[in-house]
mmCIF file of C-alpha atoms in Angstrom:
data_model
loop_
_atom_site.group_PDB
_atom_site.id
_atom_site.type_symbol
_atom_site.label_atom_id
_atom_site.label_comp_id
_atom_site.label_asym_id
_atom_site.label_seq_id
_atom_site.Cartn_x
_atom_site.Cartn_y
_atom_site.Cartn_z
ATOM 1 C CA UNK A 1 28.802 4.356 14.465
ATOM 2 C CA UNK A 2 29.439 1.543 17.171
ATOM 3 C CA UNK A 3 27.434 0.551 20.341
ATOM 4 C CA UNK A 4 28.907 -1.034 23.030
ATOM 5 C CA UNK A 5 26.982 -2.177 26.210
ATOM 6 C CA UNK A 6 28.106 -4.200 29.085
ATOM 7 C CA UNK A 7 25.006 -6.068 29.469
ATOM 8 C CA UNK A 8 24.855 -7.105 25.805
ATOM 9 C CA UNK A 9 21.473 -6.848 24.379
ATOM 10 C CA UNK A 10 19.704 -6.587 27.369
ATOM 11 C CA UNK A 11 21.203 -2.999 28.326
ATOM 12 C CA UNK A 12 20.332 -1.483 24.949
ATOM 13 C CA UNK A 13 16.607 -2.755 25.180
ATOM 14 C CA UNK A 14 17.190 -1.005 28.683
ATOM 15 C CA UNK A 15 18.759 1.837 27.368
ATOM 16 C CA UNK A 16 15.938 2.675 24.434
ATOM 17 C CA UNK A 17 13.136 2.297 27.491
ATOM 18 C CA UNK A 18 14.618 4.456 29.684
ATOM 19 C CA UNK A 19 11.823 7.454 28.847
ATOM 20 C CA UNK A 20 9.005 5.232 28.910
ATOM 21 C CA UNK A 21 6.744 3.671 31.651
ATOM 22 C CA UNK A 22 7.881 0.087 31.961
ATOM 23 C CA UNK A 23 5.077 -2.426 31.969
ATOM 24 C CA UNK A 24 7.342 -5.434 33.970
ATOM 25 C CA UNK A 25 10.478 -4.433 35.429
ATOM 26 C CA UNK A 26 12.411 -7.422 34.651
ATOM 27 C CA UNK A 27 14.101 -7.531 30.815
ATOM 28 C CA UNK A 28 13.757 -10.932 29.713
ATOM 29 C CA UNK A 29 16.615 -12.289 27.909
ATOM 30 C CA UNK A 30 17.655 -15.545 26.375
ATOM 31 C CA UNK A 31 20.673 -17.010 24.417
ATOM 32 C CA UNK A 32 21.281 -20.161 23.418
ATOM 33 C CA UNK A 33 23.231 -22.315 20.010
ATOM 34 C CA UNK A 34 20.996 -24.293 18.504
ATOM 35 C CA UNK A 35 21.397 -26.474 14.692
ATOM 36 C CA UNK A 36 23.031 -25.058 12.013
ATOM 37 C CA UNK A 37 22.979 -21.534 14.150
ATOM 38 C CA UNK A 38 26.035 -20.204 16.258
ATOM 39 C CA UNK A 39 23.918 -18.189 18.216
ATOM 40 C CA UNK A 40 20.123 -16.763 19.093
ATOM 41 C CA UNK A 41 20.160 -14.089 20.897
ATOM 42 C CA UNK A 42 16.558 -12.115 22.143
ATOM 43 C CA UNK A 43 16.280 -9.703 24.904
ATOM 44 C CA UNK A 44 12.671 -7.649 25.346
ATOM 45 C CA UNK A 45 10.500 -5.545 26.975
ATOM 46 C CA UNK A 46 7.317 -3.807 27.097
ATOM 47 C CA UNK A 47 6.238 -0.286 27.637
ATOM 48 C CA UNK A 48 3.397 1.904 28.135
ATOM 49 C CA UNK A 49 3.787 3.334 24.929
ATOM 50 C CA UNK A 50 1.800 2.059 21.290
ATOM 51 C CA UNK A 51 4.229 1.334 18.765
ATOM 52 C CA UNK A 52 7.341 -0.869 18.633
ATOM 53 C CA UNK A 53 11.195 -1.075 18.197
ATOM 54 C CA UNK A 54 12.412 -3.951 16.913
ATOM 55 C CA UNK A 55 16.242 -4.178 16.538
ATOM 56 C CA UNK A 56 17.381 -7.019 14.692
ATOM 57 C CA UNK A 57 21.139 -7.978 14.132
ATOM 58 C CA UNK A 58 22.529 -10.739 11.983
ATOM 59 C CA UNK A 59 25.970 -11.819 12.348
ATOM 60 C CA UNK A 60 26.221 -8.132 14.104
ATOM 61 C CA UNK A 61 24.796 -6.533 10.897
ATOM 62 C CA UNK A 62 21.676 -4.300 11.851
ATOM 63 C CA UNK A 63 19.087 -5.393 9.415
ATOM 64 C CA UNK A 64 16.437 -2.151 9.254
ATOM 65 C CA UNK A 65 13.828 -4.166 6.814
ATOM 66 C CA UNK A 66 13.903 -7.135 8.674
ATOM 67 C CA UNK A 67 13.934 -10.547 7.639
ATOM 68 C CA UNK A 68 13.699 -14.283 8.948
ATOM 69 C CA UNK A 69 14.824 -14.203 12.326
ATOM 70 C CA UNK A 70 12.101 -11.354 12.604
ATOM 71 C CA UNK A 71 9.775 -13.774 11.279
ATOM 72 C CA UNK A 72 10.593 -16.480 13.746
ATOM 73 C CA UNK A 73 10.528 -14.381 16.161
ATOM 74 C CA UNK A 74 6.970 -12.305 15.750
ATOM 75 C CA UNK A 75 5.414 -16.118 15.003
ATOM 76 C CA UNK A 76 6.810 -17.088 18.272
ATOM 77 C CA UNK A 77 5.928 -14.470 20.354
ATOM 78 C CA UNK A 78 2.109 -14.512 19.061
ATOM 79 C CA UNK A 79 2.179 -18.026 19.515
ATOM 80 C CA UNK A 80 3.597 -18.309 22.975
ATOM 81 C CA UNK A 81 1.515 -15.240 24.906
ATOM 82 C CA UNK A 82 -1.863 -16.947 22.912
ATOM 83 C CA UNK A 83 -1.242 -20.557 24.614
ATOM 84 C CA UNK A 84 0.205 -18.796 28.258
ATOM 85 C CA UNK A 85 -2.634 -16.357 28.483
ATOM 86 C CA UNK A 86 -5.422 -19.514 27.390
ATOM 87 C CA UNK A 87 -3.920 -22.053 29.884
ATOM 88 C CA UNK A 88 -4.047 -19.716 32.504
ATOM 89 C CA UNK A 89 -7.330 -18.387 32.150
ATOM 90 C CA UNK A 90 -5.963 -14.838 30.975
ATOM 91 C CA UNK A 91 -7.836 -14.994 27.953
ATOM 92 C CA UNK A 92 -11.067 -16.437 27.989
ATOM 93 C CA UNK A 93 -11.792 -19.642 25.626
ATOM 94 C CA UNK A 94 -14.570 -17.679 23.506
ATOM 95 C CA UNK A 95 -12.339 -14.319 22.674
ATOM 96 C CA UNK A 96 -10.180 -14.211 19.511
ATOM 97 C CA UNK A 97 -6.917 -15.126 19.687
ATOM 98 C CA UNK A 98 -3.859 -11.826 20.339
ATOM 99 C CA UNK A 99 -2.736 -10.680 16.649
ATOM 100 C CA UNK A 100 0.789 -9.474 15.706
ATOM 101 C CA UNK A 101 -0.053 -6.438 16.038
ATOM 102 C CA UNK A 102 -1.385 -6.661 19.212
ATOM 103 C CA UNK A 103 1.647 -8.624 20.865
ATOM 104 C CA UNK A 104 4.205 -6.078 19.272
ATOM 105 C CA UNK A 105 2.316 -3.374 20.882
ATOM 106 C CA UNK A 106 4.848 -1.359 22.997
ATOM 107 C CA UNK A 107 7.489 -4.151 22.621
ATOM 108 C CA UNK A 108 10.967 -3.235 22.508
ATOM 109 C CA UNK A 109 12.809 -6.187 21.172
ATOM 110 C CA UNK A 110 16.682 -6.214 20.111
ATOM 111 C CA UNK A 111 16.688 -10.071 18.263
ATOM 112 C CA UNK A 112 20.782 -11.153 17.133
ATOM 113 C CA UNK A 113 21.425 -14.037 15.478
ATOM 114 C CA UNK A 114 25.187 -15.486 14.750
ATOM 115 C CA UNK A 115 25.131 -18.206 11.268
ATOM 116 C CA UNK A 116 27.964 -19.762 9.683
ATOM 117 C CA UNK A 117 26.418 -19.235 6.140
ATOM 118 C CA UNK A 118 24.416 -15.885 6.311
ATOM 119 C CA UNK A 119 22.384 -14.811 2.765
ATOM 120 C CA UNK A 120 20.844 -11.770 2.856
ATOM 121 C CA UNK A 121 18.275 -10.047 0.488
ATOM 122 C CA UNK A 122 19.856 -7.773 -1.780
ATOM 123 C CA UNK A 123 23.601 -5.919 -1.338
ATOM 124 C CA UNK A 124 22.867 -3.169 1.113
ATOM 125 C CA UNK A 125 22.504 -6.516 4.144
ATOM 126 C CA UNK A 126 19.064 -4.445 5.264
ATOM 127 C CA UNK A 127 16.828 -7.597 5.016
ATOM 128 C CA UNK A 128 18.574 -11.410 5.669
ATOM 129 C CA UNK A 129 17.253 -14.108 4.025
ATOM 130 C CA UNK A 130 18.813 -17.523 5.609
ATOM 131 C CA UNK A 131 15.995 -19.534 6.118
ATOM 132 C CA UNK A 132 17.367 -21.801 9.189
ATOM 133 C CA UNK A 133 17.524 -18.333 11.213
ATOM 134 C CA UNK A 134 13.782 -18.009 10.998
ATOM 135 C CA UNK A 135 13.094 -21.800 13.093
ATOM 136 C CA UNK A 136 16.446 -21.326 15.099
ATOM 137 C CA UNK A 137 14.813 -17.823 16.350
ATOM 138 C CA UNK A 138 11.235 -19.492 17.130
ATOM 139 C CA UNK A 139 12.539 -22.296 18.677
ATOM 140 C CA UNK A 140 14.847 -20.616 21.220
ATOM 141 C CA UNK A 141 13.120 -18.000 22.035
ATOM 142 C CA UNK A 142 9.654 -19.582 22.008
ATOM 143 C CA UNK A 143 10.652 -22.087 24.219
ATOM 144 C CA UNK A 144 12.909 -19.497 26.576
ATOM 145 C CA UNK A 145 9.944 -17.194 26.508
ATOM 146 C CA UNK A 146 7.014 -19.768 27.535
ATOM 147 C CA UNK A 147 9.325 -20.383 30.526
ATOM 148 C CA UNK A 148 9.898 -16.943 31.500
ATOM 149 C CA UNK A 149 6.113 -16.205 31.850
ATOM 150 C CA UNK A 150 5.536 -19.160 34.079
ATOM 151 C CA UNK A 151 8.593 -18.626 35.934
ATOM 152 C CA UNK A 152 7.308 -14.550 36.321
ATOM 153 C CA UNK A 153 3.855 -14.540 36.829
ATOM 154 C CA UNK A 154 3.315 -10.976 37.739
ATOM 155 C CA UNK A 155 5.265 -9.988 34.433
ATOM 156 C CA UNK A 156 2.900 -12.870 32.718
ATOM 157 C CA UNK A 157 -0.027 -11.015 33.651
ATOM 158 C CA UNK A 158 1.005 -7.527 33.420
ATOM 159 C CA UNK A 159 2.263 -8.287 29.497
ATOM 160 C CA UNK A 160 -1.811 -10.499 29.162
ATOM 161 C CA UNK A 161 -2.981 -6.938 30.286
ATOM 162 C CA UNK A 162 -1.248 -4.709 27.794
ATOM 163 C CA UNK A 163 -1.917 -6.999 25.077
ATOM 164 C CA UNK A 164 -5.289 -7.087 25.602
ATOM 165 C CA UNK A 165 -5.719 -3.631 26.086
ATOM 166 C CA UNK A 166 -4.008 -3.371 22.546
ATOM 167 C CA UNK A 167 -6.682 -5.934 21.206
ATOM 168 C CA UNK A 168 -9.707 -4.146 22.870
ATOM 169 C CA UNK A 169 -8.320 -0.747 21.016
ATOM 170 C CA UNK A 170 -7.928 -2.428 17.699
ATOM 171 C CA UNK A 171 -11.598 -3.800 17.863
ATOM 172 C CA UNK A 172 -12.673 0.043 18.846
ATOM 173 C CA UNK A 173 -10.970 1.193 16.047
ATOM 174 C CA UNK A 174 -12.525 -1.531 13.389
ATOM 175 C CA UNK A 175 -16.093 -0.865 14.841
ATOM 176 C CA UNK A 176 -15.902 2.557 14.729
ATOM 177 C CA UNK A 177 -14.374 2.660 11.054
ATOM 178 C CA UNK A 178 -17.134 -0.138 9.887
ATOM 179 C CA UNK A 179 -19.865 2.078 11.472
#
């Protein structure tokens, strides 16, 4: 089974949102070589709705359980919405810091990577395993990202809000199970 879009990544992150309530309009997208990778490629966007599809492709191989450029990426995003929502006052200085979970809340993410010399975990190609694609993915996309938030505010803010909303639900839920 082959997928083709016109707008590359971007258009199937479209395309799997299209029956959900977007929470920013615009699909940010980034791709850019960096060392020892041909190509990063990330395109994203968040939804109304509470769990997440991540779609990640390595040398155009959809990898189902995962692997480094996942990695990179999930430490990146974390990362990147922590500093942008503390610098602009988004998140005040005293509340914990945005979790995994809470930043992949809603997120649809298609994440493509292009390496000369690709390992992956096991035959089947489900999981990759090159270690380089893991700070190729973080850089490049942490960096692209970070800029797209202060270049967008209003999608900056409106992402700050979801997360936090995700954060506020995950602290219900561990009071109410502790209690």
């Amino acid at each position: 089974q082959a997928f083709y879009f016109e707008g590359g990544l971007a258009s199937l992150v479209t395309f799997y949102n299209k029956s959900f309530k977007l929470i920013h309009k615009n699909v940010f997208y980034v791709e850019k070589k960096t060392d020892g990778v041909e190509s990063v490629e990330v395109a994203l966007q968040y939804t109304d709705d509470i769990s997440s599809r991540i779609m990640p492709f390595a040398n155009n191989i959809y990898n189902p359980e995962h692997g480094t450029h996942v990695t990179g990426f999930k430490t990146a995003l974390t990362r990147t919405i922590n500093n942008y929502g503390k610098a602009n006052n988004l998140i005040r200085k005293d509340d914990d810091s945005f979790t995994g979970d809470d930043v992949l809340e809603g997120l649809t993410v298609a994440i493509s990577v292009k390496l000369r010399e690709i390992q992956f975990e096991g035959q089947t190609k489900a999981k990759l395993g090159s270690v380089e694609a893991q700070s190729a993915v973080a850089t490049v996309f942490g960096e692209a990202f970070a800029a797209y938030l202060e270049e967008k505010p209003d999608d900056a803010r409106a992402i700050i809000n979801k997360v936090s909303l995700a954060m506020r639900a995950r602290k219900a839920a561990k009071a109410a199970k502790d209690s």
